Coordinates of C-alpha atoms and ligand atoms in Angstrom, one line a residue:
X1 CA 82.1 120.4 55.5
X2 CA 85.1 119.6 57.3
X3 CA 86.4 118.3 61.2
X4 CA 88.8 120.6 63.0
X5 CA 90.6 119.5 66.2
X6 CA 93.6 121.8 66.1
X7 CA 92.8 124.8 66.1
X8 CA 96.1 126.7 63.7
X9 CA 94.7 124.4 61.3
X10 CA 91.1 125.5 61.8
X11 CA 92.3 129.7 62.1
X12 CA 94.7 129.2 59.2
X13 CA 91.3 128.1 57.0
X14 CA 89.0 130.7 58.4
X15 CA 91.6 133.4 57.2
X16 CA 91.7 131.2 53.5
X17 CA 87.8 131.7 53.8
X18 CA 88.3 135.6 54.7
X19 CA 90.4 137.0 52.4
X20 CA 88.3 135.7 50.1
X21 CA 85.9 138.5 50.3
X22 CA 83.7 135.7 52.3
X23 CA 81.9 136.3 56.4
X24 CA 82.3 133.9 58.5
X25 CA 79.7 133.0 60.9
X26 CA 80.1 131.1 64.4
X27 CA 78.1 129.0 66.5
X28 CA 79.6 127.6 69.9
X29 CA 77.8 124.9 71.7
X30 CA 78.7 121.9 74.1
X31 CA 76.9 119.5 71.2
X32 CA 73.9 117.0 72.0
X33 CA 72.5 119.1 69.4
X34 CA 68.7 120.0 69.0
X35 CA 66.6 123.3 67.3
X36 CA 67.6 125.3 69.1
X37 CA 71.4 124.8 68.1
X38 CA 70.7 124.4 64.9
X39 CA 68.3 128.4 64.4
X40 CA 71.5 129.0 65.3
X41 CA 73.3 127.9 62.2
X42 CA 71.3 128.7 59.9
X43 CA 70.6 132.4 60.7
X44 CA 74.0 132.3 60.9
X45 CA 73.8 130.5 57.5
X46 CA 71.5 132.8 56.1
X47 CA 74.3 136.5 57.8
X48 CA 77.2 135.1 56.1
X49 CA 79.3 132.3 54.0
X50 CA 81.1 130.6 55.7
X51 CA 79.2 128.5 59.0
X52 CA 81.8 127.1 61.2
X53 CA 80.7 125.3 65.0
X54 CA 82.5 124.0 67.2
X55 CA 81.4 121.6 70.0
X56 CA 83.2 121.6 73.2
X57 CA 82.0 120.0 76.5
X58 CA 83.5 122.9 77.9
X59 CA 85.1 121.8 82.0
X60 CA 86.1 124.0 83.3
X61 CA 82.9 126.3 83.7
X62 CA 81.5 123.2 85.8
X63 CA 80.9 123.3 89.5
X64 CA 82.4 120.4 91.1
X65 CA 79.3 117.5 92.0
X66 CA 78.2 119.8 88.3
X67 CA 77.0 117.3 84.9
X68 CA 80.5 117.3 83.6
X69 CA 81.0 113.9 82.8
X70 CA 77.6 112.4 82.6
X71 CA 76.7 115.5 80.2
X72 CA 74.9 114.1 77.1
X73 CA 77.1 113.6 74.6
X74 CA 77.0 112.1 70.2
X75 CA 79.5 113.4 67.6
X76 CA 78.4 111.1 65.3
X77 CA 74.8 112.5 65.1
X78 CA 75.7 116.6 66.1
X79 CA 78.5 116.0 62.8
X80 CA 75.5 114.1 60.4
X81 CA 73.3 117.7 61.5
X82 CA 75.9 120.2 61.4
X83 CA 76.5 119.2 57.8
X84 CA 72.7 118.0 57.5
X85 CA 72.1 121.7 58.3
X86 CA 74.6 123.6 56.1
X87 CA 77.6 124.1 58.5
X88 CA 81.0 124.5 56.2
X89 CA 83.1 123.4 59.2
X90 CA 82.9 121.8 62.9
X91 CA 85.8 122.9 65.4
X92 CA 86.2 119.6 68.2
X93 CA 88.9 120.1 70.3
X94 CA 90.1 117.8 73.2
X95 CA 90.3 119.4 76.3
X96 CA 94.0 118.9 76.1
X97 CA 94.0 120.7 73.2
X98 CA 92.1 123.8 75.2
X99 CA 93.8 123.5 78.1
X100 CA 97.5 123.2 77.4
X101 CA 99.8 122.4 80.7
X102 CA 100.1 125.1 82.5
X103 CA 97.1 126.4 81.4
X104 CA 96.8 130.2 83.6
X105 CA 94.8 133.3 81.8
X106 CA 91.0 133.3 83.3
X107 CA 88.7 135.8 81.6
X108 CA 86.3 137.5 84.0
X109 CA 83.8 139.0 83.5
X110 CA 81.9 141.2 86.4
X111 CA 79.0 142.3 87.7
X112 CA 76.8 140.6 85.6
X113 CA 78.0 137.9 86.5
X114 CA 77.3 138.0 90.6
X115 CA 73.6 137.1 90.2
X116 CA 71.6 134.4 88.7
X117 CA 73.6 131.7 87.6
X118 CA 76.2 133.8 88.6
X119 CA 75.3 133.3 92.4
X120 CA 74.3 129.8 91.8
X121 CA 77.3 128.6 90.1
X122 CA 80.3 130.4 91.4
X123 CA 83.3 129.7 88.2
X124 CA 80.9 129.1 85.7
X125 CA 80.5 132.4 83.8
X126 CA 83.9 132.8 83.9
X127 CA 85.1 129.0 82.5
X128 CA 82.0 130.4 80.2
X129 CA 84.5 133.5 78.7
X130 CA 87.4 132.3 79.1
X131 CA 86.8 129.6 76.4
X132 CA 84.8 132.1 74.3
X133 CA 87.5 133.8 74.0
X134 CA 89.2 131.5 73.4
X135 CA 86.9 130.0 70.9
X136 CA 86.1 134.0 69.1
X137 CA 90.5 134.1 69.0
X138 CA 90.7 130.6 66.9
X139 CA 87.6 131.0 65.0
X140 CA 88.1 136.0 64.3
X141 CA 84.6 134.7 62.8
X142 CA 82.9 138.3 61.4
X143 CA 80.0 137.3 63.6
X144 CA 79.2 134.3 66.7
X145 CA 75.0 133.3 67.5
X146 CA 74.1 133.3 71.2
X147 CA 70.7 132.3 72.1
X148 CA 68.0 133.4 75.0
X149 CA 67.6 130.7 76.5
X150 CA 71.5 131.6 78.0
X151 CA 69.8 135.1 78.5
X152 CA 72.5 136.3 81.6
X153 CA 75.0 134.0 78.5
X154 CA 74.7 136.0 76.5
X155 CA 74.6 139.8 78.1
X156 CA 78.3 138.7 79.4
X157 CA 79.7 137.7 76.4
X158 CA 78.3 141.7 75.4
X159 CA 79.5 143.2 77.3
X160 CA 82.9 140.8 76.9
X161 CA 83.6 141.2 73.6
X162 CA 83.0 145.0 73.8
X163 CA 85.1 145.6 76.7
X164 CA 88.3 143.6 75.3
X165 CA 87.3 144.9 72.0
X166 CA 86.4 142.0 69.4
X167 CA 85.8 143.0 66.3
X168 CA 83.1 140.2 66.5
X169 CA 79.1 141.0 66.1
X170 CA 77.2 138.8 68.3
X171 CA 74.3 138.3 67.9
X172 CA 71.4 136.4 70.3
X173 CA 68.4 134.8 68.8
X174 CA 65.0 134.0 70.6
X175 CA 65.1 130.8 72.9
X176 CA 63.9 127.5 70.2
X177 CA 60.8 125.3 72.1
X178 CA 59.5 121.9 71.4
X179 CA 55.8 121.7 71.3
X180 CA 54.3 121.9 74.8
X181 CA 56.5 125.6 75.6
X182 CA 59.5 123.4 76.7
X183 CA 63.1 125.5 76.5
X184 CA 64.9 123.1 74.4
X185 CA 68.1 121.8 75.8
X186 CA 70.7 118.8 75.4
X187 CA 69.8 118.7 79.8
X188 CA 65.8 117.9 78.5
X189 CA 67.1 114.0 78.3
X190 CA 68.2 113.6 81.8
X191 CA 64.0 113.6 82.4
X192 CA 62.3 111.0 83.2
X193 CA 58.7 110.8 81.8
X194 CA 57.7 112.3 84.7
X195 CA 59.5 115.0 85.6
X196 CA 59.4 115.8 81.4
X197 CA 55.3 117.1 82.2
X198 CA 57.3 118.3 86.2
X199 CA 59.4 120.6 83.8
X200 CA 56.5 122.5 81.6
X201 CA 56.3 124.3 85.1
X202 CA 59.3 126.7 84.3
X203 CA 57.6 128.5 81.1
X204 CA 53.8 127.8 82.4
X205 CA 55.0 130.0 85.7
X206 CA 57.4 132.6 82.3
X207 CA 53.8 133.1 80.5
X208 CA 51.9 133.7 84.3
X209 CA 53.9 136.6 84.7
X210 CA 54.3 137.8 81.4
X211 CA 50.5 137.1 81.6
X212 CA 50.0 139.4 85.0
X213 CA 52.6 142.2 83.7
X214 CA 50.0 142.2 80.3
X215 CA 47.0 142.8 82.1
X216 CA 49.2 145.2 84.6
X217 CA 50.8 144.2 87.8
X218 CA 54.5 145.9 87.6
X219 CA 55.0 145.0 91.5
X220 CA 57.4 142.2 91.0
X221 CA 57.5 140.4 94.7
X222 CA 54.0 140.0 94.0
X223 CA 54.5 138.5 89.9
X224 CA 58.2 136.5 92.1
X225 CA 55.8 134.9 94.3
X226 CA 53.0 133.4 91.9
X227 CA 55.9 131.6 89.6
X228 CA 56.6 130.1 92.7
X229 CA 53.3 129.0 93.5
X230 CA 53.1 127.6 90.0
X231 CA 56.4 125.6 90.7
X232 CA 56.0 124.5 93.3
X233 CA 52.9 122.4 92.3
X234 CA 55.3 120.2 91.6
X235 CA 56.5 117.4 92.5
X236 CA 59.8 117.1 92.7
X237 CA 60.4 120.7 91.8
X238 CA 62.9 122.5 93.5
X239 CA 64.0 126.8 92.5
X240 CA 67.1 127.6 92.8
X241 CA 65.8 130.2 91.8
X242 CA 62.8 132.8 90.1
X243 CA 63.4 136.5 89.5
X244 CA 63.0 139.6 87.6
X245 CA 66.0 142.2 87.0
X246 CA 66.4 144.9 85.1
X247 CA 67.5 144.3 81.4
X248 CA 70.6 145.8 81.4
X249 CA 72.7 144.9 83.8
X250 CA 70.7 141.9 85.6
X251 CA 69.6 143.1 89.0
X252 CA 66.2 142.7 90.0
X253 CA 64.1 145.3 90.4
X254 CA 61.3 146.6 92.7
X255 CA 58.9 147.8 89.9
X256 CA 58.5 147.1 86.8
X257 CA 58.5 150.5 84.9
X258 CA 60.9 149.6 81.7
X259 CA 61.9 146.2 79.7
X260 CA 62.7 143.1 81.6
X261 CA 64.4 139.8 81.5
X262 CA 62.0 137.3 84.0
X263 CA 64.0 134.6 85.0
X264 CA 63.8 131.2 86.3
X265 CA 66.2 128.2 87.1
X266 CA 65.0 125.3 89.0
X267 CA 65.8 122.4 89.4
X268 CA 63.1 119.0 88.3
X269 CA 65.0 115.9 90.4
X270 CA 68.4 116.3 89.2
X271 CA 68.5 117.9 86.2
X272 CA 69.1 122.0 87.0
X273 CA 66.9 123.8 83.9
X274 CA 66.7 127.3 83.0
X275 CA 64.1 129.5 81.2
X276 CA 63.2 133.9 80.7
X277 CA 60.7 135.3 79.2
X278 CA 61.6 139.5 78.0
X279 CA 58.9 141.5 79.9
X280 CA 58.5 145.0 76.9
Ligands
AMP1 P1 74.6 125.2 75.0 O1 75.7 123.6 73.5 O2 73.9 124.3 75.6 O3 76.1 126.1 75.9 O4 74.8 126.3 74.0 C1 75.1 126.8 72.7 C2 74.7 128.0 72.1 O5 72.8 128.1 71.5 C3 74.1 128.4 73.1 O6 73.9 130.5 73.0 C4 72.5 128.6 74.6 O7 72.0 129.3 74.6 C5 71.8 127.8 72.6 N1 71.3 127.6 72.6 C6 70.6 126.7 74.0 N2 69.8 125.8 74.0 C7 68.2 126.9 73.1 C8 67.0 127.1 72.4 N3 66.0 125.2 73.0 N4 66.6 127.7 72.4 C9 67.8 129.2 71.4 N5 68.6 129.1 71.7 C10 69.7 127.5 72.7

C-alpha cells in the first residue's frame, strides 16, 4: 500500500494503473475509520482492481463553532486498517496542499442543499462538493463510493457528477450499524456511556416510523410527530430536524405515496448525529 501526500504523484500513479486496463475505485473519507468506511473499501475492492482511499478532514465543510479542531484523528490506525483491507493507495493531503493561498473556486449544488442538513449547516455542502470535486479530479476513478448514512450528501454528489459531466460512476452503499442499531460514525467517540444509550433513540425513531408506515400510516406530519416523541424521551436529546422527504428532490411531502426518506439530525449532549431510513 502506498501513501500519497501530493496530488500530482497520485494522479500520475492512477493514470499508469488505468493504462494497464485496470479499474480504479475511490472512497473519500475524513478518517478515524470504522466498519462503515471499510464496507465501502471492500465493495470498491470487489468492483475494481485498484482502490484509493482519501483521508482529509476538510476545513471548508465545517461551520464556525463546529468540531473541526476536535474531530477525531488517528492516521496510524487508519493506515493499518486500510492496509489490512486491501486498499492500494491512501491519499492524505495537507490542508495547505488542497487550499493554496488565493484559492477561490467553489462548487455549489443548488436546491438539493436547501433543506435537511443544508438548512442547519449553511455552507456545509458547498465545502463538501468543492472538496469532492477536487478529489475526483485528482484521483479520476472509474467509480466512487459513498454511504447512505449521509443520504443528502450522496444525492448532492450524484447531482454534481451528472451536472459537471464527470465520467465517474457514483455508488451509494447501505448504512452500517453497531449491533444495537446505532449508525456507525467517527463522531460516536464523543458520546459518554449515557449519551451512547440515548443516541439509540435516533434509530429507534426511524424504526418506529417504518413500522407505522408499513401498517398503513402515510401522513408524514403524524409520522414525524411520532419520531420526535421517541427522541425527546431522552434527557440529553435536542432535535435539529425530523423530516420525511421525497427521494429525488429531498423536499418535504405531506403524504407518502412512492419512496420516501425519513431523516433525522439531533444533538445528544454536544454531539450532533444523523441517521435515516428509506420507506419503500
Ligand atoms: P466521513 O469520514 O464521515 O466523511 O465518511 C466517509 C464516507 O463513509 C461517506 O461516504 C459516508 O457516508 C460513509 N459512511 C460513514 N459512516 C457510514 C456508515 N455507518 N455506513 C455506511 N457508510 C458510512
